[in-house]
Structures are given as structure tokens and as C-alpha cells.
mmCIF file of C-alpha atoms in Angstrom:
data_model
loop_
_atom_site.group_PDB
_atom_site.id
_atom_site.type_symbol
_atom_site.label_atom_id
_atom_site.label_comp_id
_atom_site.label_asym_id
_atom_site.label_seq_id
_atom_site.Cartn_x
_atom_site.Cartn_y
_atom_site.Cartn_z
ATOM 1 C CA ARG A 1233 98.412 74.708 66.933
ATOM 2 C CA LYS A 1234 100.997 76.398 69.112
ATOM 3 C CA GLU A 1235 99.848 78.335 72.177
ATOM 4 C CA ALA A 1236 100.464 82.181 71.989
ATOM 5 C CA VAL A 1237 103.194 83.275 74.217
ATOM 6 C CA ALA A 1238 103.367 86.682 75.964
ATOM 7 C CA GLY A 1239 106.593 88.690 76.468
ATOM 8 C CA VAL A 1240 108.926 91.494 75.701
ATOM 9 C CA PHE A 1241 110.877 91.630 72.378
ATOM 10 C CA ALA A 1242 113.508 93.677 70.693
ATOM 11 C CA ILE A 1243 113.966 93.918 66.922
ATOM 12 C CA TYR A 1244 117.578 94.298 65.557
ATOM 13 C CA ASP A 1245 118.635 95.229 62.053
ATOM 14 C CA VAL A 1246 121.329 93.438 60.015
ATOM 15 C CA ASP A 1247 123.999 95.674 61.639
ATOM 16 C CA GLY A 1248 122.861 94.562 65.122
ATOM 17 C CA VAL A 1249 121.384 97.969 65.998
ATOM 18 C CA CYS A 1250 118.122 97.770 68.012
ATOM 19 C CA GLN A 1251 115.276 99.197 66.012
ATOM 20 C CA TYR A 1252 112.288 98.399 68.161
ATOM 21 C CA VAL A 1253 111.281 97.335 71.776
ATOM 22 C CA ASP A 1254 107.709 96.375 72.794
ATOM 23 C CA TYR A 1255 105.574 93.764 74.495
ATOM 24 C CA ALA A 1256 102.730 91.687 73.349
ATOM 25 C CA ARG A 1257 100.445 88.855 74.227
ATOM 26 C CA ASN A 1258 101.487 86.903 71.096
ATOM 27 C CA VAL A 1259 105.226 87.540 70.654
ATOM 28 C CA GLU A 1260 105.541 85.484 67.460
ATOM 29 C CA GLN A 1261 102.723 87.290 65.888
ATOM 30 C CA ALA A 1262 104.159 90.650 66.880
ATOM 31 C CA VAL A 1263 107.647 89.814 65.490
ATOM 32 C CA ARG A 1264 106.120 88.747 62.206
ATOM 33 C CA ALA A 1265 104.018 91.934 62.004
ATOM 34 C CA VAL A 1266 106.946 94.213 62.589
ATOM 35 C CA ARG A 1267 109.106 92.286 60.105
ATOM 36 C CA GLY A 1268 106.266 92.505 57.478
ATOM 37 C CA ARG A 1269 106.038 96.240 57.974
ATOM 38 C CA VAL A 1270 109.749 97.179 57.855
ATOM 39 C CA GLY A 1271 111.340 94.165 56.011
ATOM 40 C CA ALA A 1272 114.156 91.764 56.692
ATOM 41 C CA GLN A 1273 116.888 94.383 56.637
ATOM 42 C CA ARG A 1274 115.541 96.349 59.632
ATOM 43 C CA ALA A 1275 114.140 93.248 61.292
ATOM 44 C CA ALA A 1276 117.005 90.772 60.777
ATOM 45 C CA TRP A 1277 116.721 89.054 64.337
ATOM 46 C CA THR A 1278 114.991 89.328 67.595
ATOM 47 C CA ARG A 1279 115.631 89.034 71.234
ATOM 48 C CA VAL A 1280 112.648 87.649 73.255
ATOM 49 C CA MET A 1281 111.902 87.454 76.984
ATOM 50 C CA ALA A 1282 108.794 85.243 77.398
ATOM 51 C CA PHE A 1283 106.605 84.684 80.507
ATOM 52 C CA ARG A 1284 105.062 81.319 81.655
ATOM 53 C CA ASN A 1285 103.785 82.505 85.086
ATOM 54 C CA ALA A 1286 100.516 84.319 84.747
ATOM 55 C CA ALA A 1287 101.098 86.084 88.005
ATOM 56 C CA MET A 1288 104.204 87.671 86.578
ATOM 57 C CA ALA A 1289 102.725 88.405 83.222
ATOM 58 C CA THR A 1290 100.584 91.472 83.992
ATOM 59 C CA LYS A 1291 100.508 94.521 81.722
ATOM 60 C CA ASP A 1292 102.472 96.553 84.355
ATOM 61 C CA ILE A 1293 105.273 93.984 84.580
ATOM 62 C CA LEU A 1294 105.626 93.607 80.935
ATOM 63 C CA ALA A 1295 105.464 97.356 80.253
ATOM 64 C CA SER A 1296 108.118 97.969 82.997
ATOM 65 C CA GLU A 1297 110.423 95.217 81.507
ATOM 66 C CA ALA A 1298 110.113 96.744 78.005
ATOM 67 C CA ARG A 1299 110.846 100.206 79.506
ATOM 68 C CA ARG A 1300 113.976 98.853 81.236
ATOM 69 C CA TRP A 1301 115.197 97.515 77.873
ATOM 70 C CA ARG A 1302 114.875 100.882 76.227
ATOM 71 C CA GLU A 1303 116.617 102.602 79.097
ATOM 72 C CA ALA A 1304 119.365 100.170 78.905
ATOM 73 C CA LEU A 1305 119.833 101.303 75.240
ATOM 74 C CA GLY A 1306 120.339 104.872 76.289
ATOM 75 C CA THR A 1307 118.379 106.037 73.380
ATOM 76 C CA THR A 1308 114.953 105.481 71.864
ATOM 77 C CA PRO A 1309 114.954 102.847 69.072
ATOM 78 C CA ALA A 1310 114.387 104.317 65.711
ATOM 79 C CA LEU A 1311 111.083 102.492 64.985
ATOM 80 C CA ASN A 1312 109.803 103.355 68.406
ATOM 81 C CA ALA A 1313 110.508 107.091 67.727
ATOM 82 C CA GLU A 1314 108.985 106.885 64.162
ATOM 83 C CA TRP A 1315 105.731 105.171 65.279
ATOM 84 C CA ASP A 1316 105.451 107.241 68.495
ATOM 85 C CA ALA A 1317 105.679 110.466 66.204
ATOM 86 C CA GLU A 1318 102.829 109.115 64.103
ATOM 87 C CA ASP A 1319 100.509 108.965 67.017
ATOM 88 C CA GLU A 1320 98.563 112.313 67.529
ATOM 89 C CA ASP A 1321 98.157 111.573 71.242
ATOM 90 C CA ASP A 1322 101.766 110.953 71.808
ATOM 91 C CA THR A 1323 100.945 107.378 72.948
ATOM 92 C CA LYS A 1324 102.726 104.283 71.728
ATOM 93 C CA SER A 1325 101.863 103.240 68.227
ATOM 94 C CA ALA A 1326 102.714 99.807 66.908
ATOM 95 C CA PRO A 1327 101.702 97.503 63.919
ATOM 96 C CA ALA A 1328 97.936 96.960 63.902
ATOM 97 C CA SER A 1329 98.361 93.169 64.480
ATOM 98 C CA VAL A 1330 100.539 93.744 67.691
ATOM 99 C CA GLU A 1331 98.107 93.004 70.495
ATOM 100 C CA THR A 1332 98.738 94.994 73.658
ATOM 101 C CA ILE A 1333 98.715 92.759 76.811
ATOM 102 C CA GLU A 1334 95.831 92.903 79.105
ATOM 103 C CA PRO A 1335 95.603 91.354 82.620
ATOM 104 C CA SER A 1336 94.633 87.781 81.816
ATOM 105 C CA LYS A 1337 94.381 84.351 83.485
ATOM 106 C CA GLU A 1338 95.481 82.573 80.368
ATOM 107 C CA PRO A 1339 98.688 80.393 80.673
ATOM 108 C CA VAL A 1340 101.699 82.265 79.661
ATOM 109 C CA VAL A 1341 105.390 81.610 79.616
ATOM 110 C CA SER A 1342 107.801 82.566 82.517
ATOM 111 C CA PRO A 1343 110.719 84.902 82.062
ATOM 112 C CA PHE A 1344 113.575 83.461 80.096
ATOM 113 C CA ALA A 1345 115.649 84.666 77.271
ATOM 114 C CA ALA A 1346 114.918 83.131 73.832
ATOM 115 C CA ASN A 1347 115.929 84.005 70.239
ATOM 116 C CA VAL A 1348 113.597 84.359 67.287
ATOM 117 C CA GLY A 1349 115.218 83.839 63.889
ATOM 118 C CA ALA A 1350 114.883 85.865 60.799
ATOM 119 C CA ASP A 1351 111.705 83.730 59.916
ATOM 120 C CA GLY A 1352 109.986 85.117 63.140
ATOM 121 C CA GLU A 1353 109.649 81.696 64.756
ATOM 122 C CA ALA A 1354 109.702 82.062 68.569
ATOM 123 C CA LYS A 1355 111.498 79.308 70.508
ATOM 124 C CA VAL A 1356 109.333 78.727 73.609
ATOM 125 C CA THR A 1357 108.499 75.853 75.999
ATOM 126 C CA GLU A 1358 104.988 74.551 76.371
ATOM 127 C CA GLY A 1359 103.570 74.331 79.983
ATOM 128 C CA ASP A 1360 100.773 75.275 82.240
ATOM 129 C CA GLY A 1361 100.656 78.755 84.012
ATOM 130 C CA VAL A 1362 100.172 79.431 87.693
ATOM 131 C CA GLY A 1363 98.686 82.187 89.701
ATOM 132 C CA SER A 1364 95.126 82.197 88.183
ATOM 133 C CA GLU A 1365 93.342 81.546 91.435
ATOM 134 C CA ASP A 1366 89.624 81.941 91.601
ATOM 135 C CA ALA A 1367 89.003 85.095 93.574
ATOM 136 C CA ASP A 1368 86.018 83.264 95.336
ATOM 137 C CA ALA A 1369 88.078 80.387 96.291
ATOM 138 C CA PRO A 1370 88.595 79.691 100.032
ATOM 139 C CA LYS A 1371 91.808 81.420 101.412
ATOM 140 C CA LEU A 1372 94.398 79.268 103.038
ATOM 141 C CA GLU A 1373 95.594 79.774 106.609
ATOM 142 C CA LEU A 1374 98.807 81.926 106.617
ATOM 143 C CA THR A 1375 101.411 79.460 108.036
ATOM 144 C CA MET A 1376 105.053 78.720 107.119
ATOM 145 C CA GLU A 1377 104.082 75.415 105.673
ATOM 146 C CA ASN A 1378 101.309 76.743 103.509
ATOM 147 C CA VAL A 1379 103.278 79.744 102.230
ATOM 148 C CA ASP A 1380 106.356 77.519 101.407
ATOM 149 C CA LYS A 1381 103.960 75.137 99.471
ATOM 150 C CA ALA A 1382 102.420 78.132 97.570
ATOM 151 C CA LEU A 1383 105.911 79.358 96.553
ATOM 152 C CA ASP A 1384 106.483 76.002 95.055
ATOM 153 C CA GLU A 1385 104.316 77.266 92.180
ATOM 154 C CA VAL A 1386 106.789 80.018 91.213
ATOM 155 C CA ARG A 1387 110.045 78.250 92.106
ATOM 156 C CA PRO A 1388 110.456 76.269 88.852
ATOM 157 C CA TYR A 1389 110.423 79.480 86.915
ATOM 158 C CA LEU A 1390 112.833 81.293 89.201
ATOM 159 C CA ILE A 1391 115.190 78.170 89.033
ATOM 160 C CA ALA A 1392 114.990 78.174 85.312
ATOM 161 C CA ASP A 1393 116.414 81.653 85.402
ATOM 162 C CA GLY A 1394 119.222 80.669 87.726
ATOM 163 C CA GLY A 1395 117.475 81.860 90.995
ATOM 164 C CA ASN A 1396 115.184 80.683 93.743
ATOM 165 C CA VAL A 1397 112.985 81.971 96.651
ATOM 166 C CA GLU A 1398 113.460 81.145 100.389
ATOM 167 C CA LEU A 1399 110.841 81.768 102.839
ATOM 168 C CA MET A 1400 112.420 83.433 105.899
ATOM 169 C CA SER A 1401 109.571 84.545 108.269
ATOM 170 C CA ILE A 1402 105.972 85.400 108.680
ATOM 171 C CA GLU A 1403 104.794 87.996 111.278
ATOM 172 C CA ASN A 1404 101.820 90.289 111.639
ATOM 173 C CA GLY A 1405 100.923 89.730 108.065
ATOM 174 C CA ILE A 1406 104.448 90.482 106.728
ATOM 175 C CA VAL A 1407 105.906 87.637 104.750
ATOM 176 C CA VAL A 1408 109.771 87.833 104.422
ATOM 177 C CA VAL A 1409 111.443 85.968 101.635
ATOM 178 C CA ARG A 1410 114.983 85.957 100.270
ATOM 179 C CA LEU A 1411 115.515 85.913 96.460
ATOM 180 C CA ASN A 1412 118.616 83.807 95.813
ATOM 181 C CA GLY A 1413 121.081 83.395 92.841
ATOM 182 C CA ALA A 1414 120.344 85.449 89.757
ATOM 183 C CA CYS A 1415 116.954 86.465 91.069
ATOM 184 C CA GLY A 1416 118.682 88.405 93.946
ATOM 185 C CA SER A 1417 120.652 90.634 91.646
ATOM 186 C CA CYS A 1418 118.286 90.801 88.723
ATOM 187 C CA ALA A 1419 117.138 94.286 87.749
ATOM 188 C CA SER A 1420 113.543 93.061 87.616
ATOM 189 C CA SER A 1421 113.604 91.657 91.114
ATOM 190 C CA SER A 1422 111.167 94.313 92.449
ATOM 191 C CA ALA A 1423 108.726 93.419 89.689
ATOM 192 C CA THR A 1424 109.229 89.742 90.551
ATOM 193 C CA MET A 1425 108.391 90.459 94.211
ATOM 194 C CA LYS A 1426 105.347 92.712 93.815
ATOM 195 C CA GLY A 1427 103.840 91.573 90.485
ATOM 196 C CA GLY A 1428 104.720 87.947 90.951
ATOM 197 C CA ILE A 1429 105.277 86.581 94.401
ATOM 198 C CA GLU A 1430 103.268 89.162 96.392
ATOM 199 C CA LYS A 1431 100.360 88.825 93.896
ATOM 200 C CA LEU A 1432 100.447 85.024 94.095
ATOM 201 C CA LEU A 1433 100.381 84.987 97.919
ATOM 202 C CA LYS A 1434 97.611 87.501 98.180
ATOM 203 C CA GLN A 1435 95.571 85.351 95.831
ATOM 204 C CA LYS A 1436 96.193 82.364 98.051
ATOM 205 C CA PHE A 1437 95.813 83.990 101.416
ATOM 206 C CA GLY A 1438 93.834 87.088 100.904
ATOM 207 C CA ASP A 1439 94.043 90.014 103.306
ATOM 208 C CA ALA A 1440 96.086 87.935 105.688
ATOM 209 C CA VAL A 1441 99.169 88.952 103.587
ATOM 210 C CA GLU A 1442 99.747 92.688 104.163
ATOM 211 C CA GLU A 1443 103.132 92.834 102.452
ATOM 212 C CA VAL A 1444 105.907 90.628 101.041
ATOM 213 C CA CYS A 1445 109.429 91.785 101.599
ATOM 214 C CA ASN A 1446 112.756 90.557 100.270
ATOM 215 C CA VAL A 1447 116.031 90.468 102.431
ATOM 216 C CA SER A 1448 119.337 90.233 100.770
ATOM 217 C CA GLY A 1449 121.156 88.584 103.909
ATOM 218 C CA GLU A 1450 120.036 87.022 107.139
ATOM 219 C CA LEU A 1451 116.831 88.212 108.705
ATOM 220 C CA GLU A 1452 117.623 90.567 111.618
ATOM 221 C CA GLU A 1453 115.908 89.671 114.929
ATOM 222 C CA MET A 1454 113.404 92.349 115.670
ATOM 223 C CA SER A 1455 113.099 93.624 119.296
ATOM 224 C CA VAL A 1456 113.306 96.948 121.217
ATOM 225 C CA GLU A 1457 116.885 95.937 122.121
ATOM 226 C CA THR A 1458 118.109 95.189 118.613
ATOM 227 C CA ILE A 1459 116.450 98.434 117.058
ATOM 228 C CA GLU A 1460 117.961 100.451 119.865
ATOM 229 C CA GLU A 1461 121.355 98.781 119.283
ATOM 230 C CA TYR A 1462 120.946 99.710 115.510
ATOM 231 C CA LEU A 1463 120.148 103.308 116.339
ATOM 232 C CA GLY A 1464 123.199 103.430 118.486
ATOM 233 C CA LYS A 1465 125.310 102.899 115.382
ATOM 234 C CA LEU A 1466 123.568 105.803 113.800
ATOM 235 C CA ARG A 1467 123.574 108.212 116.717
ATOM 236 C CA ASN A 1468 126.756 110.121 115.780
ATOM 237 C CA SER A 1469 125.317 110.822 112.365
ATOM 238 C CA ILE A 1470 121.800 111.619 113.739
ATOM 239 C CA LYS A 1471 123.388 114.104 116.273
ATOM 240 C CA SER A 1472 125.464 115.812 113.486
ATOM 241 C CA TYR A 1473 122.150 116.712 111.747
ATOM 242 C CA GLY A 1474 120.635 118.099 114.826
ATOM 243 C CA GLY A 1475 118.658 115.001 115.917
ATOM 244 C CA GLU A 1476 117.947 112.838 118.788
ATOM 245 C CA CYS A 1477 116.021 109.465 118.692
ATOM 246 C CA LYS A 1478 115.191 106.460 120.852
ATOM 247 C CA VAL A 1479 112.810 103.619 120.788
ATOM 248 C CA LEU A 1480 109.647 103.822 123.049
ATOM 249 C CA THR A 1481 107.576 100.716 122.152
ATOM 250 C CA LEU A 1482 107.313 97.951 119.693
ATOM 251 C CA GLU A 1483 103.962 96.118 119.556
ATOM 252 C CA ARG A 1484 102.787 93.802 116.654
ATOM 253 C CA GLY A 1485 105.245 95.251 114.236
ATOM 254 C CA VAL A 1486 104.339 98.900 114.959
ATOM 255 C CA LEU A 1487 107.448 100.848 116.177
ATOM 256 C CA LEU A 1488 107.136 104.050 118.246
ATOM 257 C CA LEU A 1489 110.146 106.355 118.189
ATOM 258 C CA GLU A 1490 110.684 109.515 120.374
ATOM 259 C CA PHE A 1491 112.392 112.010 118.066
ATOM 260 C CA LYS A 1492 113.703 115.562 118.198
ATOM 261 C CA GLY A 1493 115.010 117.259 115.176
ATOM 262 C CA PRO A 1494 114.223 117.937 111.379
ATOM 263 C CA GLN A 1495 111.227 116.022 109.973
ATOM 264 C CA ALA A 1496 113.302 114.900 106.914
ATOM 265 C CA LEU A 1497 115.757 113.325 109.314
ATOM 266 C CA ALA A 1498 112.884 111.498 111.020
ATOM 267 C CA PHE A 1499 111.676 110.105 107.685
ATOM 268 C CA SER A 1500 115.218 108.939 106.860
ATOM 269 C CA ILE A 1501 115.595 107.173 110.216
ATOM 270 C CA ALA A 1502 112.244 105.441 109.769
ATOM 271 C CA GLU A 1503 113.142 104.255 106.224
ATOM 272 C CA SER A 1504 116.550 103.039 107.409
ATOM 273 C CA ILE A 1505 114.876 100.950 110.260
ATOM 274 C CA LYS A 1506 112.232 99.540 108.036
ATOM 275 C CA LYS A 1507 114.976 98.463 105.522
ATOM 276 C CA LYS A 1508 117.182 96.803 108.237
ATOM 277 C CA PHE A 1509 114.137 95.270 110.010
ATOM 278 C CA PRO A 1510 111.482 94.280 107.352
ATOM 279 C CA LEU A 1511 109.179 92.993 110.020
ATOM 280 C CA VAL A 1512 108.594 96.570 111.173
ATOM 281 C CA ARG A 1513 105.152 97.052 109.673
ATOM 282 C CA GLU A 1514 104.856 100.690 110.711
ATOM 283 C CA CYS A 1515 107.287 103.305 112.169
ATOM 284 C CA LYS A 1516 105.493 106.072 114.037
ATOM 285 C CA ILE A 1517 107.317 109.258 115.253
ATOM 286 C CA LYS A 1518 106.468 111.085 118.435
ATOM 287 C CA GLN A 1519 108.071 114.440 117.999
ATOM 288 C CA ILE A 1520 109.311 116.361 121.012
ATOM 289 C CA ALA A 1521 110.364 119.972 121.298
#
């Protein structure tokens, strides 16, 4: 018997118009259920994104991906609109046999595109899932070697989608990685980071991992001098908005800035610094008159 596969799916009619978008624990069963309810004319073919990695197949990630598919259409698919209208609580309604995904440790299939024919057969690949660590298992020491080894659990699935992940740095509980290839530009990269990679590393290393950040280029050196140099490039703009800013201290990833000006500007500066220097764990502002 084939193993159930979790994922996101879209149903198209004979004219190629998307009729329904949803996610389910058993995609093949869901497709069959929809086709059985509306017939082959409205469910002529199906697009499927399946998930092998359990760490990346949470309800939040799948729901987010399904929502992204709907938004990309620019309109609500007809069947979604019809079944939503039938629900008195204005919540999502679907065929009774479509099982909504719940957080699970069962092996599921990693993100990849597949087609399901008119007969509803899903084309998937068998394999073991990852990311189902025992919560009581001993946590590993947070080192470059251990983290890189842990990332080997998700690399095959990223590579299968034309991407990869590279470990850049670890400092003060912040793990900095770089998503390469297709993963770096994927619309779901933030979900991959938070729901997949960060969740996996927190399972492996516990509270030692405070945050996982992705950088698109080379990792900037973090020091008082380099941050002050970066602020220097922003000073004309900061001044034009009535602000003044300089670095006071940088200790264990906590940056203290001396600032004068509008609070909204201070927030903008802090966000810009954290984006430029992901190893800045916290940016504190000392407001002066």
C-alpha cells in the first residue's frame, strides 16, 4: 500500500482554469474526493506540491503555501468560493474526505512539483522523512561542525528543488545561513527558513539556537567600526529627516546606539542595521534630547 503524501494541490478544469486550491495530509485521496464531487469536467487535471521533510510540512507552512497559490491567481477559485459560502462560520469548507493537515511526526514528502492525472494518481517519491526528533533527546553542542551536519538532513530536499543551504556563521545563538540557487529566490524561502531549517536546528540544539537568519550575499563583519562605517553612508539621509545617530557599544550581539530625532526614524535605522548585520541580536536606542 502506498504511503500517504502531504502537500498543496490545485484543481483545473478542461479549459485549464483553476477551480480549487487546498492542502491535505493525503493529496491523492483529496484529489479523488474533489473529482468525485464535481466530476471530470471541473477536475480534469491537478498540480501538486508534495512535502517529504516533516519539519517543513507543518499546518502553517502548508496553509501559507496554499494561500500563496491563491494570491498568485489574483482571484478566488470558483470551488473555493462556492464551498466557503456554504460554511456558516465563513471558514474553509472542503469535501468530507479531505483531511486537514495537523502537526505530525509522520514521514512526508519534501517540496517538489508533480502532476496528478485525470485518474487522480499522484506521482510521488518514497522516502524517509526528517525533523521528527524526540523532544526529550539530548541536545547537541552548538558548533559549526554539528550544525553543518544537521543541515545535511534538509540538503537533499533543497537540492532536489534546485537549491542548497550554506552555513555562514554562529555567534551568540544566532545561526547565519545562505540559501543558494532556486531556494534563495523562492517565494517560500521565509517558510523554508522558519518552518523548516530553524525548526530542525531548534529540535537538535534546543535553546542554544535563538534565531536562524538568511543572508543573500557575503556575511558582513560585525564590529563597532563596520557598523559606524555603515551609519556613515546613511548619515545624510538620517540628517535630512532630522536625526543624529552614532554607535556607543556592541557587546555579545547587543548594539547600543545614541540617537536624536523621531522614534520612527530610530526604528527604521535599527531594522536597517539588523538586516545588514544579521549577527546583531538586539539593537537598543539611547534617546537624547
